[in-house]
Short mmCIF file of C-alpha atoms and ligand atoms in Angstrom, two decimals:
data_model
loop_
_atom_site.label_atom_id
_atom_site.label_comp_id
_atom_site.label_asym_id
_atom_site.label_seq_id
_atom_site.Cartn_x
_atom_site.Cartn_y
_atom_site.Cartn_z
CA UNK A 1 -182.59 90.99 156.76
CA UNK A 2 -180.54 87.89 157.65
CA UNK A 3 -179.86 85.19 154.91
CA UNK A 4 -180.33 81.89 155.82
CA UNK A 5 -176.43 80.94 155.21
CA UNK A 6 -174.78 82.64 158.20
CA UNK A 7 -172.16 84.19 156.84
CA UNK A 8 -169.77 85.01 159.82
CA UNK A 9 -169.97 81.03 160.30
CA UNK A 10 -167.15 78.36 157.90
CA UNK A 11 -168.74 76.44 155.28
CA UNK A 12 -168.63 73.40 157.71
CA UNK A 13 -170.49 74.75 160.65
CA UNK A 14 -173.19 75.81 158.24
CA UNK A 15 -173.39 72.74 156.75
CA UNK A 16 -173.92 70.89 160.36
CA UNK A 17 -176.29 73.91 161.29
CA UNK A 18 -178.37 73.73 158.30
CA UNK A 19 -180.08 77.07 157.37
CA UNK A 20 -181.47 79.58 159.63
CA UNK A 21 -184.79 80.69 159.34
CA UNK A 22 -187.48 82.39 161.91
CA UNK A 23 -191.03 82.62 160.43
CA UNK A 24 -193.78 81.35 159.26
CA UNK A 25 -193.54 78.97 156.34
CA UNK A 26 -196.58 79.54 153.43
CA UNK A 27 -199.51 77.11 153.38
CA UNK A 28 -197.91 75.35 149.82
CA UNK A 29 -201.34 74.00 149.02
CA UNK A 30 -203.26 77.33 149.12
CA UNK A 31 -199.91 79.06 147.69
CA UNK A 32 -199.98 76.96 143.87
CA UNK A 33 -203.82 76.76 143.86
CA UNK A 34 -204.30 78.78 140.83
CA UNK A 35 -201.11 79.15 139.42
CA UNK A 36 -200.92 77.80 135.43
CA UNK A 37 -199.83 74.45 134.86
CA UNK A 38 -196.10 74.55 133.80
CA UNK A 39 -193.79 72.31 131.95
CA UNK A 40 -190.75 71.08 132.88
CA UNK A 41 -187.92 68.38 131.18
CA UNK A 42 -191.10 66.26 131.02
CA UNK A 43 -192.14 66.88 134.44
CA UNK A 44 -195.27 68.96 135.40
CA UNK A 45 -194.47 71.64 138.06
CA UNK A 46 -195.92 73.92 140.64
CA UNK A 47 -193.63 76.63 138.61
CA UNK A 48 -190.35 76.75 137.06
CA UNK A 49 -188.79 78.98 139.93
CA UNK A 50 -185.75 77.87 142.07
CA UNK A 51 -182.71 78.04 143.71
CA UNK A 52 -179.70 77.39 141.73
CA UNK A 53 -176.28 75.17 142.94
CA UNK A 54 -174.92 77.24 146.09
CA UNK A 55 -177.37 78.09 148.52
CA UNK A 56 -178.46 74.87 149.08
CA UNK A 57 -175.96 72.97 150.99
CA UNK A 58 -177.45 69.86 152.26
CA UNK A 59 -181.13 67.93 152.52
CA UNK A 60 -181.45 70.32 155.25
CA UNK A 61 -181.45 73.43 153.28
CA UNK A 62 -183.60 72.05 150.65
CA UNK A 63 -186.03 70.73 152.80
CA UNK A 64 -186.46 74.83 153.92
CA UNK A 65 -186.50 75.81 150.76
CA UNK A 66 -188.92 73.34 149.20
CA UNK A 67 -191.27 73.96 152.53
CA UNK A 68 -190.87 77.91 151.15
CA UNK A 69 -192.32 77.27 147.92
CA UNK A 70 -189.30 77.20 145.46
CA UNK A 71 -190.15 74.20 142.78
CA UNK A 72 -186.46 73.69 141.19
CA UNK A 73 -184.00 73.00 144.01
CA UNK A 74 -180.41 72.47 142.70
CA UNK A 75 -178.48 70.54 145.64
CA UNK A 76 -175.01 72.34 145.51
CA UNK A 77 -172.31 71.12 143.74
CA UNK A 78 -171.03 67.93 144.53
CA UNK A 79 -167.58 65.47 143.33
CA UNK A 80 -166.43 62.43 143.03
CA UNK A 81 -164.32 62.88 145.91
CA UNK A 82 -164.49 64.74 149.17
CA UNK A 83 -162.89 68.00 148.48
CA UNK A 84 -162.02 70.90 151.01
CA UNK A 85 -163.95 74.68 151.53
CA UNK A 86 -161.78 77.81 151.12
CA UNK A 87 -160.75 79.32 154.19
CA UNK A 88 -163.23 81.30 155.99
CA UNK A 89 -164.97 84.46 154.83
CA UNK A 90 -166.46 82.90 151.96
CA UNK A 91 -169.21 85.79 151.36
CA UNK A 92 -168.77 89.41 151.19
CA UNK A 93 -171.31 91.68 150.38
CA UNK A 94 -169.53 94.15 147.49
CA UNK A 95 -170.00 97.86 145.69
CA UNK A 96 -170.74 97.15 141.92
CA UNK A 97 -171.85 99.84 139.19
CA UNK A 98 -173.29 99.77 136.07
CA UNK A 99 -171.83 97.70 133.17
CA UNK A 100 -169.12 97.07 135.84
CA UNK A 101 -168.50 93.67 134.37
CA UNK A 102 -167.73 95.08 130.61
CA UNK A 103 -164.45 96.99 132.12
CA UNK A 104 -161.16 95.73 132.39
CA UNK A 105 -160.43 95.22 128.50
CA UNK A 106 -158.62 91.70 129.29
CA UNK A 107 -157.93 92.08 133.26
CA UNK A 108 -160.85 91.42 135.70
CA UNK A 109 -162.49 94.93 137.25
CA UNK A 110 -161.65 95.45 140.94
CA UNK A 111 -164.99 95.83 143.53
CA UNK A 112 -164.42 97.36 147.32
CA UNK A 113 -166.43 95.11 149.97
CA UNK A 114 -169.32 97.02 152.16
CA UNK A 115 -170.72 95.99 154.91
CA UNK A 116 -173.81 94.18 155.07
CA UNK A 117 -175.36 96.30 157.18
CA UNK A 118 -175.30 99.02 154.50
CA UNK A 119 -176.53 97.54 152.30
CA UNK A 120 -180.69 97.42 151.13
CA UNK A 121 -182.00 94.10 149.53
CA UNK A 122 -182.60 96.16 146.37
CA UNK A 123 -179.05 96.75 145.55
CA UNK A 124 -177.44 93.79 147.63
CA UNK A 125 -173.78 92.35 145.29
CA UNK A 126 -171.60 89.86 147.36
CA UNK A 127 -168.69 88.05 146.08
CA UNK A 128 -168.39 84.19 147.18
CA UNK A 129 -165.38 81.74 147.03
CA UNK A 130 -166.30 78.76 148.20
CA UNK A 131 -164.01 76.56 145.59
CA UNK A 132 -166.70 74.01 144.96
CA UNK A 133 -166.23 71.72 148.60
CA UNK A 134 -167.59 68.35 148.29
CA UNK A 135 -168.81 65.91 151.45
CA UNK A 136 -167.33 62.19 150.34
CA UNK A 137 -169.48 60.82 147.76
CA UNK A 138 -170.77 57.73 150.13
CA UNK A 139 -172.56 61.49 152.21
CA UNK A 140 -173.50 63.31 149.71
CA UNK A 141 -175.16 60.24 147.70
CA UNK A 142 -177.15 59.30 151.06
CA UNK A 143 -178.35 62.56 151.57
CA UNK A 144 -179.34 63.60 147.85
CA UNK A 145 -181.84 60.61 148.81
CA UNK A 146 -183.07 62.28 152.25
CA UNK A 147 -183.35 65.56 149.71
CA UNK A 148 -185.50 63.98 147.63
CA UNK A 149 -187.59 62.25 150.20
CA UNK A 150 -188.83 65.66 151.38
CA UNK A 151 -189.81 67.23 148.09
CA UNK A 152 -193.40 68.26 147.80
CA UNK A 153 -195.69 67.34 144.77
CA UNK A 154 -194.62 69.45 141.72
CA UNK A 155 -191.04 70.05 142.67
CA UNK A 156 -188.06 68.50 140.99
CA UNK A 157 -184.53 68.07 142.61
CA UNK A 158 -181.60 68.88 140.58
CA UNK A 159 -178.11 67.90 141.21
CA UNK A 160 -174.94 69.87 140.54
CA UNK A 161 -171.91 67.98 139.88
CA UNK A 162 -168.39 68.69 139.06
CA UNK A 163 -165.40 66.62 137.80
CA UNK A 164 -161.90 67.10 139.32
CA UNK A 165 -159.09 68.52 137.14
CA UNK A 166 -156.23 66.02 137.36
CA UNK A 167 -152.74 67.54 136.94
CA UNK A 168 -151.71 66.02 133.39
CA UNK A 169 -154.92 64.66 133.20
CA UNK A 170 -156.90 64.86 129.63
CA UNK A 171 -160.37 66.50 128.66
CA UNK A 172 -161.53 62.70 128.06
CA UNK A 173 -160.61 62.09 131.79
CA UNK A 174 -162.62 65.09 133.56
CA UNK A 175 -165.48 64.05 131.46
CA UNK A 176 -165.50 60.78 132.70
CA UNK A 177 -165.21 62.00 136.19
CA UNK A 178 -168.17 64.61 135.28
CA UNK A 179 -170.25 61.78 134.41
CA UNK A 180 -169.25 59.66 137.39
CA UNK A 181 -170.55 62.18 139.41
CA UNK A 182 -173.91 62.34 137.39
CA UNK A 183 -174.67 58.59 137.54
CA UNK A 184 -174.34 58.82 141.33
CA UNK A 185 -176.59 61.41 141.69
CA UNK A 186 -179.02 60.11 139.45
CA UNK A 187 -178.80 56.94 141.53
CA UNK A 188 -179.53 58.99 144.33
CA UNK A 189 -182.53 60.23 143.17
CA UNK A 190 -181.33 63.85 141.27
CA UNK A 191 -184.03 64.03 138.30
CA UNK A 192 -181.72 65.99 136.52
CA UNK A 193 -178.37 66.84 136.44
CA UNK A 194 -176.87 70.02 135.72
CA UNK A 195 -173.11 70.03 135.18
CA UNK A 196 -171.04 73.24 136.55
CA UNK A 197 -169.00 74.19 133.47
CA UNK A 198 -168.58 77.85 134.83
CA UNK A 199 -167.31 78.28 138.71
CA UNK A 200 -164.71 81.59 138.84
CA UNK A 201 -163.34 80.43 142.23
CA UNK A 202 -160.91 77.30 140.99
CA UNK A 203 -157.68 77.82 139.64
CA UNK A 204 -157.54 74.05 138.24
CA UNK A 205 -159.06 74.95 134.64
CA UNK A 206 -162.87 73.36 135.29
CA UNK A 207 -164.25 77.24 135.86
CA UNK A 208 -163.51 78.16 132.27
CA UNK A 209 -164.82 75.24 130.39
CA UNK A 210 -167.81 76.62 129.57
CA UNK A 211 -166.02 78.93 127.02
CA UNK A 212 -164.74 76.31 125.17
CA UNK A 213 -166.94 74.58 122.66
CA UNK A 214 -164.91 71.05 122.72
CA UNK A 215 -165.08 70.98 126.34
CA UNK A 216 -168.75 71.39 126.01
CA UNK A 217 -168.79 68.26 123.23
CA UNK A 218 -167.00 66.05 125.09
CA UNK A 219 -168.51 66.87 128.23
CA UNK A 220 -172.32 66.96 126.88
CA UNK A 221 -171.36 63.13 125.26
CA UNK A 222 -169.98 61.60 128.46
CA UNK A 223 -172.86 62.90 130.41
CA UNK A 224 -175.25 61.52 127.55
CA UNK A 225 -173.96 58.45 127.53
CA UNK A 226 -174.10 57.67 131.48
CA UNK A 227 -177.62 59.13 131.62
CA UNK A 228 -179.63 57.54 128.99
CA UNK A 229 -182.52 60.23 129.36
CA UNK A 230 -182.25 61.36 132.38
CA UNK A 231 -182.50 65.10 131.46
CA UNK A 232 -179.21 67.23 131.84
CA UNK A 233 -178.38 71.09 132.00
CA UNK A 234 -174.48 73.23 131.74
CA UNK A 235 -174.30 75.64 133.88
CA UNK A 236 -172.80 78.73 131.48
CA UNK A 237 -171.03 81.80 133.05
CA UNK A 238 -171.34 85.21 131.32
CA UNK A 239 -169.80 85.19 127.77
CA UNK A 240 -169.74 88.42 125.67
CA UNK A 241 -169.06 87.28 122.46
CA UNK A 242 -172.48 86.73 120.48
CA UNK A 243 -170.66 84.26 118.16
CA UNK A 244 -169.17 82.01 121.05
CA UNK A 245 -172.82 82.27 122.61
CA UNK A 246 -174.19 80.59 119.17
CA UNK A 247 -171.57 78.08 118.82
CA UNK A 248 -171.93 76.51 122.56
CA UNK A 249 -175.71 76.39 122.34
CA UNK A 250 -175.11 74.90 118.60
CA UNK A 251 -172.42 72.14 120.50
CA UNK A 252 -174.36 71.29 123.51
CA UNK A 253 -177.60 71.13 121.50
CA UNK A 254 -176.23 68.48 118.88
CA UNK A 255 -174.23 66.91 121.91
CA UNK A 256 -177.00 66.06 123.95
CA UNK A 257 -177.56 68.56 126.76
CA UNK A 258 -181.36 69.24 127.78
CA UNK A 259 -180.56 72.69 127.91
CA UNK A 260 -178.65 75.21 129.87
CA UNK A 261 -178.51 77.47 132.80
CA UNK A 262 -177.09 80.72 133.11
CA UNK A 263 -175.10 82.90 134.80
CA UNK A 264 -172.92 81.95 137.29
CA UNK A 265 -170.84 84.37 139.43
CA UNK A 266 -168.91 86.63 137.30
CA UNK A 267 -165.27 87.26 138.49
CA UNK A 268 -163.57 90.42 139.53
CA UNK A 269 -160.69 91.36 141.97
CA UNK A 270 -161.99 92.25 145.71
CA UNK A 271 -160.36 94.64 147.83
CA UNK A 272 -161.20 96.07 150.67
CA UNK A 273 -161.02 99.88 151.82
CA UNK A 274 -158.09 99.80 152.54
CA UNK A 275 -157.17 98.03 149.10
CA UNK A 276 -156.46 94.58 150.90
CA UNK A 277 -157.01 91.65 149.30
CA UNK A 278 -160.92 90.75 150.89
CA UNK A 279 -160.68 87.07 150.92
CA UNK A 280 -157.83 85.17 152.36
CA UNK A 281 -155.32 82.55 150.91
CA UNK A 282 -153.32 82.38 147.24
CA UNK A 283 -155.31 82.28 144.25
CA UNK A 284 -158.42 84.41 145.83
CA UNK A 285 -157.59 88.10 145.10
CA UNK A 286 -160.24 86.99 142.03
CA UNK A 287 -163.56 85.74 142.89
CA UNK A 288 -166.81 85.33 141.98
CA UNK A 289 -169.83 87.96 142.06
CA UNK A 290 -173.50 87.71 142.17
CA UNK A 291 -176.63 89.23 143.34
CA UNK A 292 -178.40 92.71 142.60
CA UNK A 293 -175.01 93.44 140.56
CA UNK A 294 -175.05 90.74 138.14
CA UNK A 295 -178.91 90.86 136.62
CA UNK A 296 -178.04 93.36 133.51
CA UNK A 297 -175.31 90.74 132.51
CA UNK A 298 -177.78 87.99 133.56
CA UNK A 299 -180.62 89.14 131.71
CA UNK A 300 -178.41 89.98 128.60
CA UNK A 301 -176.87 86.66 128.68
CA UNK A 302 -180.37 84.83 128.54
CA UNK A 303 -181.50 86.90 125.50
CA UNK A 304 -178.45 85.81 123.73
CA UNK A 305 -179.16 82.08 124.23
CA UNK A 306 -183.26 82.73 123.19
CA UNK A 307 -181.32 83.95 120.21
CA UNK A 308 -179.19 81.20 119.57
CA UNK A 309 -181.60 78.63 120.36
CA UNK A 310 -184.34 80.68 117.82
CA UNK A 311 -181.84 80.02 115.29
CA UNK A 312 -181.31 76.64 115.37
CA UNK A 313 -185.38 76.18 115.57
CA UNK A 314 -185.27 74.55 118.49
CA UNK A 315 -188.45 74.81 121.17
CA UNK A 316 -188.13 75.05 124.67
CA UNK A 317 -189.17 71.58 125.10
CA UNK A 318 -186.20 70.58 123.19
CA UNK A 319 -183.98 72.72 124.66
CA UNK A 320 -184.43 74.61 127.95
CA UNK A 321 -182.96 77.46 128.97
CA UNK A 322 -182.64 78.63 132.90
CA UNK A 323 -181.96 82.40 133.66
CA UNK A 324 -180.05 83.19 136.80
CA UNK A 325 -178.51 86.16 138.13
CA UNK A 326 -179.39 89.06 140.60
CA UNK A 327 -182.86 88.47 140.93
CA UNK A 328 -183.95 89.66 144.42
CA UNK A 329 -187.66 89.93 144.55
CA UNK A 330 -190.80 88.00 143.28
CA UNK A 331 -191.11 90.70 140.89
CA UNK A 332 -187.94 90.25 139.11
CA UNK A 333 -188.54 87.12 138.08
CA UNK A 334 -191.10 88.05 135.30
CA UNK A 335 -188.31 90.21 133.79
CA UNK A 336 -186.61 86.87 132.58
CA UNK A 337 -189.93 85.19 132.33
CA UNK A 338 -190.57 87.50 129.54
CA UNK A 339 -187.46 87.29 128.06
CA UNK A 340 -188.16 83.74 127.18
CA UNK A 341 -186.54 81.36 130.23
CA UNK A 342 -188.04 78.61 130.74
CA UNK A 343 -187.22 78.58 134.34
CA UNK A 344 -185.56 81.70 136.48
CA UNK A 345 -183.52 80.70 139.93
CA UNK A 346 -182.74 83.35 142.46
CA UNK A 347 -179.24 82.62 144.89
CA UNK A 348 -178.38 85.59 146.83
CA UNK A 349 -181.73 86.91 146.47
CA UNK A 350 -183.46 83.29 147.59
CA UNK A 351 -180.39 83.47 150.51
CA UNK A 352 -181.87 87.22 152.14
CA UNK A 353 -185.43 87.35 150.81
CA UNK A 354 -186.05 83.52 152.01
CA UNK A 355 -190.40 85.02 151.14
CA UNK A 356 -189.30 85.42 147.05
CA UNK A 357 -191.11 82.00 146.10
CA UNK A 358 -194.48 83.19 147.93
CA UNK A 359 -194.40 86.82 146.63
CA UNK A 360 -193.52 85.24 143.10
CA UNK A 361 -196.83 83.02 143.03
CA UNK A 362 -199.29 85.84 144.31
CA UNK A 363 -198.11 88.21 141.77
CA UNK A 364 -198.42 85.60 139.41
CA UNK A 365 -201.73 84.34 140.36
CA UNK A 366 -203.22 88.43 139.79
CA UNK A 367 -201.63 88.25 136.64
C1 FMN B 1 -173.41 81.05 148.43
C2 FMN B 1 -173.30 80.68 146.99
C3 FMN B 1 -172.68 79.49 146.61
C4 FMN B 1 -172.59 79.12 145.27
N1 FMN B 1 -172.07 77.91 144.93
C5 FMN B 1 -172.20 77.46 143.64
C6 FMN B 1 -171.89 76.11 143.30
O1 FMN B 1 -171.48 75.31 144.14
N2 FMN B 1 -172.05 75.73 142.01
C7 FMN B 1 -172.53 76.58 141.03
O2 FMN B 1 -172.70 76.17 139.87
N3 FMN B 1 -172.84 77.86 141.34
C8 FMN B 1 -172.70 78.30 142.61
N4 FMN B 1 -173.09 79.58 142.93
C9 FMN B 1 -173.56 80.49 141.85
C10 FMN B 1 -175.09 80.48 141.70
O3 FMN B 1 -175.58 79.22 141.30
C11 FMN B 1 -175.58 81.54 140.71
O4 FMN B 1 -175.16 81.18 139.41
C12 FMN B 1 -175.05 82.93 141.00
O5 FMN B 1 -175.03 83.17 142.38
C13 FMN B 1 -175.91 84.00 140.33
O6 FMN B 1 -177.19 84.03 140.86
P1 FMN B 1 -177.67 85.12 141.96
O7 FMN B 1 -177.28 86.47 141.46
O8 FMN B 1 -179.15 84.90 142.05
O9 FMN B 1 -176.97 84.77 143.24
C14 FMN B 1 -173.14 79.98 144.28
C15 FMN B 1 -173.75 81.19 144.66
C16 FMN B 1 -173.85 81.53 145.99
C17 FMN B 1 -174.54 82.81 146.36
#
């Protein structure tokens, strides 16, 4: 199968190619007739599947991916200012194992690269660096608009935004610059924000922040406080600690946040077989995984934040909670479903099986 991202292609020729797809694309009408009303932030939806922040680089992508049948459609990650790709590859498809993620006691696990060719759907892991590029806002604002323009009825455009780590700089300051970045999308049409607390493939501080429950705070209130009630998410990486898990839901609950979504790529050293570093450049021996490889720590991740959120009584109306990670088929989705997410996106999965959306909604319509 060929994802639509082509991955022996840069970041930038992607982005002017927009997404490759050959097929036929589902009758969307006949697809939702049927399927339960669902709930959303305050919005009524088709269904509370997606795509989370990566796959979908541009209006153009979106526009695929809403014609596919995917309701939440997270428009990658954007800044207040341009900001450049890592250096071609950016994907690799990788060997993972069991509990790989839970090894290292302190250092990050090392994963060999396969080739794609290799590999089946079912167990398909890739790492991707992409460093969180960003168009100049005055693109990027323009064409969150086009996104938006194209949505279908009972699909809702999120926007993933980022603030830029200044060297020196205070916590105070990348909030601000978080929140910049929300208002402008929300201007643009995003209607809801999710802010990327979590991304493994920086080296300026912003990937960790999601571990720290005063980043969270201050982060949560600036975003509050530009949005009024426009609806926002944090995007949470996989944390193993049950007691940090309680205390960030605890912060961002109190601080504002409309929920959270979670996991992002978890990060590990690539090599390849011959024990090279896999991606080019300084700084990228350690990069983020995701796909088949990640849904244990996925799935155990979301059960620890039904947890946390059970104990502070909250509902899912209150606070929402989106599951992500390794879910490749329309099947999989029910096993977060029934975990208790309010919403489940699929990225690599949504990238190679570009048909998850439709088999998601027949499966759900027999019941
Ligand atoms: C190609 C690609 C690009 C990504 N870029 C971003 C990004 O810009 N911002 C972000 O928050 N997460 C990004 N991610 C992480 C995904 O949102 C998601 O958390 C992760 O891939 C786990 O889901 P999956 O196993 O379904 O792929 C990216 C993932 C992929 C595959």
């Amino acid at each position: 199968m060929k994802p639509t991202y082509n991955t022996t292609l840069s970041y930038d020729e992607n982005y002017r190619a927009g997404p490759e797809f050959e097929g036929a694309l589902p009758d969307l009408v006949a697809l939702n007739k049927g399927l339960p009303e669902v709930k959303f932030l305050g919005r009524t939806l088709n269904s509370t599947l997606g795509v989370p922040a990566g796959p979908l680089l541009n209006s153009a992508y979106i526009q695929l991916y809403a014609d596919l049948g995917f309701d939440l459609l997270t428009y990658k990650t954007v800044r207040t200012k341009a900001y450049p790709c890592h250096p071609f590859p950016n994907v690799r498809p990788v060997e993972t194992w069991p509990g790989w993620y839970l090894m290292g006691s302190g250092d990050k696990p090392t994963l060999i690269t396969r080739s794609e060719e290799q590999t089946a759907l079912a167990e398909l892991s890739i790492t991707n660096s992409f460093g969180m590029p960003s168009q100049p806002p005055e693109i990027w604002r323009d064409d969150v608009s086009r996104a938006k323009v194209g949505l279908h009825p009972g699909q809702m455009l999120v926007v993933s935004v980022v603030g830029t780590a200044q060297p020196g700089g205070s916590l105070e300051e990348l909030a601000a610059d978080y929140a910049l970045a929300a208002a402008w999308a929300k201007e643009a049409g995003a209607e809801a924000i999710e802010a990327n607390l979590s991304c493994p493939n920086v080296c300026s501080g912003e990937g960790s922040l999601f571990q720290s429950p005063e980043a969270v705070r201050l982060i949560s209130i600036a975003l509050k406080n530009r949005l009024g009630s426009t609806p926002f998410l944090l995007k949470l990486g996989f944390l193993n600690q049950l007691a940090l898990v309680d205390e960030i839901v605890r912060v961002a609950a109190e601080s504002g946040a409309s929920g959270l979504a979670a996991i992002n790529t978890i990060p590990a050293k690539v090599r390849d077989v011959q024990q090279h570093q896999a991606l080019p450049g300084e700084g990228r021996l350690v990069s983020g995984i995701c796909g088949a490889g990640i849904k244990e720590a996925g799935l155990e991740m979301l059960s620890r934040l039904v947890g946390a959120r059970n104990k502070l009584l909250l509902t899912p109306a209150e606070f929402t909670l989106i599951g992500v990670g390794g879910v490749m088929t329309g099947l999989e989705v029910f096993d977060y479903l029934k975990l208790g997410a309010d919403g489940v996106q699929s990225g690599t999965g949504a990238m190679w099986n570009p048909w998850l959306a439709r088999d998601f909604k027949e499966l759900a319509k027999i019941g």
